[in-house]
Amino acid sequence: AQSVTQLGSHVSVSEGALVLLRCNYSSSVPPYLFWYVQYPNQGLQLLLKYTSAATLVKGINGFEAEFKKSETSFHLTKPSAHMSDAAEYFCAVRRGGTSYGKLTFGQGTILTVHP
Amino acid sequence: EPEVTQTPSHQVTQMGQEVILRCVPISNHLYFYWYRQILGQKVEFLVSFYNNEISEKSEIFDDQFSVERPDGSNFTLKIRSTKLEDSAMYFCASREDRGDEQYFGPGTRLTVT
């Protein structure tokens, strides 16, 4: 079984500051990992994904995440926050190598960016 | 850019009534999913659907739930007799054959009174 824990339900940063959203996973098999973002009244949009290739993955809007097997982590970072980054972020895990591939989500982290 | 659409955006129903939530997945996608998010809780997997049959379902997806792909474009979730605890945001998602990414719709907010 897979599970995801996101540390911190709310994160607040200043515009221009580093964004760090934490995600730890549990999986009995090599996982595929994803970060999704949800803006108000919109669906979930994929930011980036790890599917067993490079451990440092880059996504849209300047975000990146590093897969660390030894720490079972997949933290999301962005060097400089922008006001438009304010949204809810979800980390998700999927069993690697399966066809059907349900996603198991963390509880989400609301990112607030203040001027 | 192709996108997943869902209708209605908000559905209010009385306890015990049947509801059908509709989704139009991206046209060349072959895997379809329903998830739900109860207010303040995690997004939870309900069911996946491939080749006109359920491929996996969660323990939430009991006999009150059913899915159907009635034609070549729609994918529906039916709740036969709604309960108060079915109130949630329901998300549809689809995935192409060899892809890893699930594309999500904007969701339908179901309110059961």
PDB file of N, CA and C in Angstrom, chain B residues 16-92:
ATOM      1  N   GLY B  16     -31.253  10.392  -0.149  1.00  0.00           N
ATOM      2  CA  GLY B  16     -32.056   9.318  -0.713  1.00  0.00           C
ATOM      3  C   GLY B  16     -32.286   9.425  -2.208  1.00  0.00           C
ATOM      4  N   GLN B  17     -31.979  10.571  -2.771  1.00  0.00           N
ATOM      5  CA  GLN B  17     -32.161  10.760  -4.209  1.00  0.00           C
ATOM      6  C   GLN B  17     -30.961  10.211  -4.978  1.00  0.00           C
ATOM      7  N   GLU B  18     -31.207   9.904  -6.230  1.00  0.00           N
ATOM      8  CA  GLU B  18     -30.147   9.467  -7.132  1.00  0.00           C
ATOM      9  C   GLU B  18     -29.535  10.671  -7.827  1.00  0.00           C
ATOM     10  N   VAL B  19     -28.208  10.616  -7.980  1.00  0.00           N
ATOM     11  CA  VAL B  19     -27.537  11.673  -8.741  1.00  0.00           C
ATOM     12  C   VAL B  19     -26.610  11.041  -9.763  1.00  0.00           C
ATOM     13  N   ILE B  20     -26.442  11.726 -10.861  1.00  0.00           N
ATOM     14  CA  ILE B  20     -25.488  11.320 -11.883  1.00  0.00           C
ATOM     15  C   ILE B  20     -24.556  12.488 -12.145  1.00  0.00           C
ATOM     16  N   LEU B  21     -23.290  12.232 -11.965  1.00  0.00           N
ATOM     17  CA  LEU B  21     -22.267  13.231 -12.243  1.00  0.00           C
ATOM     18  C   LEU B  21     -21.618  12.883 -13.569  1.00  0.00           C
ATOM     19  N   ARG B  22     -21.451  13.893 -14.398  1.00  0.00           N
ATOM     20  CA  ARG B  22     -21.003  13.632 -15.760  1.00  0.00           C
ATOM     21  C   ARG B  22     -19.616  14.205 -16.012  1.00  0.00           C
ATOM     22  N   CYS B  23     -18.890  13.489 -16.842  1.00  0.00           N
ATOM     23  CA  CYS B  23     -17.515  13.862 -17.183  1.00  0.00           C
ATOM     24  C   CYS B  23     -17.309  13.591 -18.661  1.00  0.00           C
ATOM     25  N   VAL B  24     -16.596  14.486 -19.314  1.00  0.00           N
ATOM     26  CA  VAL B  24     -16.133  14.222 -20.672  1.00  0.00           C
ATOM     27  C   VAL B  24     -14.612  14.191 -20.626  1.00  0.00           C
ATOM     28  N   PRO B  25     -14.017  12.998 -20.682  1.00  0.00           N
ATOM     29  CA  PRO B  25     -12.559  12.894 -20.647  1.00  0.00           C
ATOM     30  C   PRO B  25     -11.931  13.411 -21.944  1.00  0.00           C
ATOM     31  N   ILE B  26     -10.626  13.518 -21.948  1.00  0.00           N
ATOM     32  CA  ILE B  26      -9.911  13.903 -23.157  1.00  0.00           C
ATOM     33  C   ILE B  26     -10.059  12.783 -24.188  1.00  0.00           C
ATOM     34  N   SER B  27     -10.269  13.157 -25.433  1.00  0.00           N
ATOM     35  CA  SER B  27     -10.826  12.229 -26.421  1.00  0.00           C
ATOM     36  C   SER B  27      -9.985  10.984 -26.691  1.00  0.00           C
ATOM     37  N   ASN B  28      -8.679  11.039 -26.675  1.00  0.00           N
ATOM     38  CA  ASN B  28      -7.889   9.853 -26.994  1.00  0.00           C
ATOM     39  C   ASN B  28      -7.416   9.102 -25.746  1.00  0.00           C
ATOM     40  N   HIS B  29      -7.955   9.457 -24.603  1.00  0.00           N
ATOM     41  CA  HIS B  29      -7.564   8.793 -23.362  1.00  0.00           C
ATOM     42  C   HIS B  29      -8.345   7.501 -23.175  1.00  0.00           C
ATOM     43  N   LEU B  30      -7.687   6.552 -22.513  1.00  0.00           N
ATOM     44  CA  LEU B  30      -8.280   5.225 -22.369  1.00  0.00           C
ATOM     45  C   LEU B  30      -8.553   4.825 -20.913  1.00  0.00           C
ATOM     46  N   TYR B  31      -7.928   5.529 -19.959  1.00  0.00           N
ATOM     47  CA  TYR B  31      -8.118   5.228 -18.543  1.00  0.00           C
ATOM     48  C   TYR B  31      -8.909   6.364 -17.905  1.00  0.00           C
ATOM     49  N   PHE B  32      -9.889   5.999 -17.097  1.00  0.00           N
ATOM     50  CA  PHE B  32     -10.767   6.998 -16.498  1.00  0.00           C
ATOM     51  C   PHE B  32     -10.883   6.740 -15.003  1.00  0.00           C
ATOM     52  N   TYR B  33     -11.009   7.824 -14.267  1.00  0.00           N
ATOM     53  CA  TYR B  33     -10.990   7.736 -12.807  1.00  0.00           C
ATOM     54  C   TYR B  33     -12.027   8.683 -12.207  1.00  0.00           C
ATOM     55  N   TRP B  34     -12.509   8.306 -11.015  1.00  0.00           N
ATOM     56  CA  TRP B  34     -13.244   9.224 -10.154  1.00  0.00           C
ATOM     57  C   TRP B  34     -12.550   9.282  -8.808  1.00  0.00           C
ATOM     58  N   TYR B  35     -12.430  10.503  -8.303  1.00  0.00           N
ATOM     59  CA  TYR B  35     -11.912  10.774  -6.975  1.00  0.00           C
ATOM     60  C   TYR B  35     -12.911  11.689  -6.278  1.00  0.00           C
ATOM     61  N   ARG B  36     -12.823  11.734  -4.952  1.00  0.00           N
ATOM     62  CA  ARG B  36     -13.642  12.714  -4.244  1.00  0.00           C
ATOM     63  C   ARG B  36     -12.833  13.345  -3.114  1.00  0.00           C
ATOM     64  N   GLN B  37     -13.270  14.531  -2.735  1.00  0.00           N
ATOM     65  CA  GLN B  37     -12.630  15.236  -1.627  1.00  0.00           C
ATOM     66  C   GLN B  37     -13.714  15.800  -0.734  1.00  0.00           C
ATOM     67  N   ILE B  38     -13.875  15.200   0.416  1.00  0.00           N
ATOM     68  CA  ILE B  38     -14.761  15.762   1.431  1.00  0.00           C
ATOM     69  C   ILE B  38     -14.077  16.998   2.001  1.00  0.00           C
ATOM     70  N   LEU B  39     -14.867  18.016   2.287  1.00  0.00           N
ATOM     71  CA  LEU B  39     -14.326  19.300   2.739  1.00  0.00           C
ATOM     72  C   LEU B  39     -13.350  19.115   3.898  1.00  0.00           C
ATOM     73  N   GLY B  40     -12.137  19.620   3.700  1.00  0.00           N
ATOM     74  CA  GLY B  40     -11.130  19.548   4.754  1.00  0.00           C
ATOM     75  C   GLY B  40     -10.369  18.250   4.820  1.00  0.00           C
ATOM     76  N   GLN B  41     -10.667  17.331   3.899  1.00  0.00           N
ATOM     77  CA  GLN B  41      -9.993  16.035   3.921  1.00  0.00           C
ATOM     78  C   GLN B  41      -9.198  15.800   2.636  1.00  0.00           C
ATOM     79  N   LYS B  42      -8.540  14.650   2.575  1.00  0.00           N
ATOM     80  CA  LYS B  42      -7.716  14.315   1.422  1.00  0.00           C
ATOM     81  C   LYS B  42      -8.555  14.011   0.194  1.00  0.00           C
ATOM     82  N   VAL B  43      -7.934  14.165  -0.969  1.00  0.00           N
ATOM     83  CA  VAL B  43      -8.527  13.643  -2.197  1.00  0.00           C
ATOM     84  C   VAL B  43      -8.410  12.120  -2.143  1.00  0.00           C
ATOM     85  N   GLU B  44      -9.561  11.428  -2.336  1.00  0.00           N
ATOM     86  CA  GLU B  44      -9.581   9.964  -2.203  1.00  0.00           C
ATOM     87  C   GLU B  44      -9.969   9.313  -3.522  1.00  0.00           C
ATOM     88  N   PHE B  45      -9.294   8.247  -3.841  1.00  0.00           N
ATOM     89  CA  PHE B  45      -9.613   7.464  -5.032  1.00  0.00           C
ATOM     90  C   PHE B  45     -10.922   6.715  -4.829  1.00  0.00           C
ATOM     91  N   LEU B  46     -11.770   6.722  -5.863  1.00  0.00           N
ATOM     92  CA  LEU B  46     -13.000   5.937  -5.830  1.00  0.00           C
ATOM     93  C   LEU B  46     -12.900   4.726  -6.748  1.00  0.00           C
ATOM     94  N   VAL B  47     -12.607   4.988  -8.034  1.00  0.00           N
ATOM     95  CA  VAL B  47     -12.695   3.910  -9.017  1.00  0.00           C
ATOM     96  C   VAL B  47     -11.873   4.253 -10.247  1.00  0.00           C
ATOM     97  N   SER B  48     -11.348   3.215 -10.885  1.00  0.00           N
ATOM     98  CA  SER B  48     -10.723   3.384 -12.198  1.00  0.00           C
ATOM     99  C   SER B  48     -11.439   2.480 -13.192  1.00  0.00           C
ATOM    100  N   PHE B  49     -11.390   2.878 -14.453  1.00  0.00           N
ATOM    101  CA  PHE B  49     -12.214   2.255 -15.492  1.00  0.00           C
ATOM    102  C   PHE B  49     -11.384   2.170 -16.750  1.00  0.00           C
ATOM    103  N   TYR B  50     -11.331   0.969 -17.328  1.00  0.00           N
ATOM    104  CA  TYR B  50     -10.541   0.768 -18.545  1.00  0.00           C
ATOM    105  C   TYR B  50     -11.189  -0.317 -19.368  1.00  0.00           C
ATOM    106  N   ASN B  51     -11.236  -0.112 -20.650  1.00  0.00           N
ATOM    107  CA  ASN B  51     -11.761  -1.128 -21.569  1.00  0.00           C
ATOM    108  C   ASN B  51     -13.177  -1.548 -21.164  1.00  0.00           C
ATOM    109  N   ASN B  52     -13.959  -0.535 -20.806  1.00  0.00           N
ATOM    110  CA  ASN B  52     -15.378  -0.715 -20.491  1.00  0.00           C
ATOM    111  C   ASN B  52     -15.659  -1.552 -19.256  1.00  0.00           C
ATOM    112  N   GLU B  53     -14.688  -1.587 -18.347  1.00  0.00           N
ATOM    113  CA  GLU B  53     -14.971  -2.246 -17.086  1.00  0.00           C
ATOM    114  C   GLU B  53     -14.154  -1.611 -15.968  1.00  0.00           C
ATOM    115  N   ILE B  54     -14.620  -1.825 -14.749  1.00  0.00           N
ATOM    116  CA  ILE B  54     -13.907  -1.322 -13.582  1.00  0.00           C
ATOM    117  C   ILE B  54     -12.612  -2.123 -13.420  1.00  0.00           C
ATOM    118  N   SER B  55     -11.489  -1.388 -13.312  1.00  0.00           N
ATOM    119  CA  SER B  55     -10.214  -2.062 -13.124  1.00  0.00           C
ATOM    120  C   SER B  55      -9.785  -2.081 -11.660  1.00  0.00           C
ATOM    121  N   GLU B  56     -10.226  -1.095 -10.913  1.00  0.00           N
ATOM    122  CA  GLU B  56      -9.921  -1.063  -9.485  1.00  0.00           C
ATOM    123  C   GLU B  56     -10.947  -0.171  -8.794  1.00  0.00           C
ATOM    124  N   LYS B  57     -11.300  -0.504  -7.570  1.00  0.00           N
ATOM    125  CA  LYS B  57     -12.197   0.361  -6.806  1.00  0.00           C
ATOM    126  C   LYS B  57     -11.783   0.362  -5.345  1.00  0.00           C
ATOM    127  N   SER B  58     -12.107   1.446  -4.674  1.00  0.00           N
ATOM    128  CA  SER B  58     -11.784   1.550  -3.259  1.00  0.00           C
ATOM    129  C   SER B  58     -12.942   1.013  -2.429  1.00  0.00           C
ATOM    130  N   GLU B  59     -12.699   0.908  -1.134  1.00  0.00           N
ATOM    131  CA  GLU B  59     -13.765   0.418  -0.246  1.00  0.00           C
ATOM    132  C   GLU B  59     -14.898   1.437  -0.123  1.00  0.00           C
ATOM    133  N   ILE B  60     -14.640   2.673  -0.502  1.00  0.00           N
ATOM    134  CA  ILE B  60     -15.710   3.678  -0.507  1.00  0.00           C
ATOM    135  C   ILE B  60     -16.738   3.337  -1.584  1.00  0.00           C
ATOM    136  N   PHE B  61     -16.267   2.798  -2.675  1.00  0.00           N
ATOM    137  CA  PHE B  61     -17.100   2.537  -3.860  1.00  0.00           C
ATOM    138  C   PHE B  61     -17.925   1.278  -3.626  1.00  0.00           C
ATOM    139  N   ASP B  62     -19.025   1.452  -2.879  1.00  0.00           N
ATOM    140  CA  ASP B  62     -19.865   0.300  -2.563  1.00  0.00           C
ATOM    141  C   ASP B  62     -21.002   0.172  -3.583  1.00  0.00           C
ATOM    142  N   ASP B  63     -21.998  -0.638  -3.245  1.00  0.00           N
ATOM    143  CA  ASP B  63     -23.078  -0.922  -4.193  1.00  0.00           C
ATOM    144  C   ASP B  63     -23.924   0.303  -4.535  1.00  0.00           C
ATOM    145  N   GLN B  64     -23.778   1.365  -3.769  1.00  0.00           N
ATOM    146  CA  GLN B  64     -24.531   2.583  -4.069  1.00  0.00           C
ATOM    147  C   GLN B  64     -23.937   3.360  -5.236  1.00  0.00           C
ATOM    148  N   PHE B  65     -22.700   3.016  -5.595  1.00  0.00           N
ATOM    149  CA  PHE B  65     -22.009   3.721  -6.662  1.00  0.00           C
ATOM    150  C   PHE B  65     -21.938   2.852  -7.921  1.00  0.00           C
ATOM    151  N   SER B  66     -21.981   3.499  -9.054  1.00  0.00           N
ATOM    152  CA  SER B  66     -21.736   2.801 -10.309  1.00  0.00           C
ATOM    153  C   SER B  66     -21.143   3.785 -11.308  1.00  0.00           C
ATOM    154  N   VAL B  67     -20.423   3.247 -12.267  1.00  0.00           N
ATOM    155  CA  VAL B  67     -19.851   4.076 -13.324  1.00  0.00           C
ATOM    156  C   VAL B  67     -20.244   3.480 -14.664  1.00  0.00           C
ATOM    157  N   GLU B  68     -20.235   4.375 -15.640  1.00  0.00           N
ATOM    158  CA  GLU B  68     -20.650   3.945 -16.962  1.00  0.00           C
ATOM    159  C   GLU B  68     -20.012   4.838 -18.003  1.00  0.00           C
ATOM    160  N   ARG B  69     -19.740   4.246 -19.144  1.00  0.00           N
ATOM    161  CA  ARG B  69     -19.305   5.035 -20.295  1.00  0.00           C
ATOM    162  C   ARG B  69     -20.356   4.769 -21.370  1.00  0.00           C
ATOM    163  N   PRO B  70     -21.432   5.530 -21.330  1.00  0.00           N
ATOM    164  CA  PRO B  70     -22.600   5.212 -22.161  1.00  0.00           C
ATOM    165  C   PRO B  70     -22.379   5.416 -23.661  1.00  0.00           C
ATOM    166  N   ASP B  71     -21.424   6.252 -24.004  1.00  0.00           N
ATOM    167  CA  ASP B  71     -21.123   6.484 -25.413  1.00  0.00           C
ATOM    168  C   ASP B  71     -19.627   6.704 -25.528  1.00  0.00           C
ATOM    169  N   GLY B  72     -19.179   7.201 -26.656  1.00  0.00           N
ATOM    170  CA  GLY B  72     -17.742   7.332 -26.836  1.00  0.00           C
ATOM    171  C   GLY B  72     -17.106   8.524 -26.159  1.00  0.00           C
ATOM    172  N   SER B  73     -17.934   9.356 -25.486  1.00  0.00           N
ATOM    173  CA  SER B  73     -17.351  10.568 -24.931  1.00  0.00           C
ATOM    174  C   SER B  73     -17.618  10.752 -23.445  1.00  0.00           C
ATOM    175  N   ASN B  74     -18.765  10.332 -22.947  1.00  0.00           N
ATOM    176  CA  ASN B  74     -19.093  10.605 -21.552  1.00  0.00           C
ATOM    177  C   ASN B  74     -18.651   9.489 -20.617  1.00  0.00           C
ATOM    178  N   PHE B  75     -18.378   9.886 -19.378  1.00  0.00           N
ATOM    179  CA  PHE B  75     -18.048   8.943 -18.318  1.00  0.00           C
ATOM    180  C   PHE B  75     -18.818   9.413 -17.098  1.00  0.00           C
ATOM    181  N   THR B  76     -19.705   8.572 -16.580  1.00  0.00           N
ATOM    182  CA  THR B  76     -20.600   9.031 -15.514  1.00  0.00           C
ATOM    183  C   THR B  76     -20.384   8.272 -14.219  1.00  0.00           C
ATOM    184  N   LEU B  77     -20.666   8.959 -13.131  1.00  0.00           N
ATOM    185  CA  LEU B  77     -20.692   8.370 -11.796  1.00  0.00           C
ATOM    186  C   LEU B  77     -22.102   8.518 -11.267  1.00  0.00           C
ATOM    187  N   LYS B  78     -22.723   7.403 -10.901  1.00  0.00           N
ATOM    188  CA  LYS B  78     -24.066   7.431 -10.350  1.00  0.00           C
ATOM    189  C   LYS B  78     -24.026   7.034  -8.887  1.00  0.00           C
ATOM    190  N   ILE B  79     -24.736   7.808  -8.075  1.00  0.00           N
ATOM    191  CA  ILE B  79     -24.941   7.437  -6.679  1.00  0.00           C
ATOM    192  C   ILE B  79     -26.430   7.175  -6.549  1.00  0.00           C
ATOM    193  N   ARG B  80     -26.790   5.944  -6.192  1.00  0.00           N
ATOM    194  CA  ARG B  80     -28.204   5.532  -6.255  1.00  0.00           C
ATOM    195  C   ARG B  80     -29.061   6.194  -5.195  1.00  0.00           C
ATOM    196  N   SER B  81     -28.603   6.232  -3.985  1.00  0.00           N
ATOM    197  CA  SER B  81     -29.385   6.785  -2.884  1.00  0.00           C
ATOM    198  C   SER B  81     -28.425   7.584  -2.014  1.00  0.00           C
ATOM    199  N   THR B  82     -28.393   8.876  -2.254  1.00  0.00           N
ATOM    200  CA  THR B  82     -27.369   9.697  -1.619  1.00  0.00           C
ATOM    201  C   THR B  82     -27.553   9.799  -0.110  1.00  0.00           C
ATOM    202  N   LYS B  83     -26.411   9.903   0.574  1.00  0.00           N
ATOM    203  CA  LYS B  83     -26.387  10.095   2.020  1.00  0.00           C
ATOM    204  C   LYS B  83     -25.722  11.441   2.301  1.00  0.00           C
ATOM    205  N   LEU B  84     -25.930  11.923   3.506  1.00  0.00           N
ATOM    206  CA  LEU B  84     -25.321  13.201   3.876  1.00  0.00           C
ATOM    207  C   LEU B  84     -23.801  13.152   3.702  1.00  0.00           C
ATOM    208  N   GLU B  85     -23.211  12.001   4.036  1.00  0.00           N
ATOM    209  CA  GLU B  85     -21.760  11.874   3.979  1.00  0.00           C
ATOM    210  C   GLU B  85     -21.208  11.761   2.555  1.00  0.00           C
ATOM    211  N   ASP B  86     -22.090  11.735   1.558  1.00  0.00           N
ATOM    212  CA  ASP B  86     -21.633  11.775   0.167  1.00  0.00           C
ATOM    213  C   ASP B  86     -21.329  13.204  -0.293  1.00  0.00           C
ATOM    214  N   SER B  87     -21.662  14.164   0.532  1.00  0.00           N
ATOM    215  CA  SER B  87     -21.352  15.558   0.187  1.00  0.00           C
ATOM    216  C   SER B  87     -19.847  15.728   0.066  1.00  0.00           C
ATOM    217  N   ALA B  88     -19.407  16.169  -1.103  1.00  0.00           N
ATOM    218  CA  ALA B  88     -17.976  16.267  -1.386  1.00  0.00           C
ATOM    219  C   ALA B  88     -17.797  16.902  -2.752  1.00  0.00           C
ATOM    220  N   MET B  89     -16.541  17.186  -3.078  1.00  0.00           N
ATOM    221  CA  MET B  89     -16.173  17.568  -4.440  1.00  0.00           C
ATOM    222  C   MET B  89     -15.751  16.285  -5.150  1.00  0.00           C
ATOM    223  N   TYR B  90     -16.341  16.027  -6.297  1.00  0.00           N
ATOM    224  CA  TYR B  90     -16.023  14.828  -7.067  1.00  0.00           C
ATOM    225  C   TYR B  90     -15.221  15.224  -8.307  1.00  0.00           C
ATOM    226  N   PHE B  91     -14.066  14.605  -8.446  1.00  0.00           N
ATOM    227  CA  PHE B  91     -13.184  14.889  -9.574  1.00  0.00           C
ATOM    228  C   PHE B  91     -13.136  13.693 -10.521  1.00  0.00           C
ATOM    229  N   CYS B  92     -13.226  13.991 -11.784  1.00  0.00           N
ATOM    230  CA  CYS B  92     -13.001  13.006 -12.832  1.00  0.00           C
ATOM    231  C   CYS B  92     -11.588  13.222 -13.384  1.00  0.00           C
TER     232      CYS B  92
END
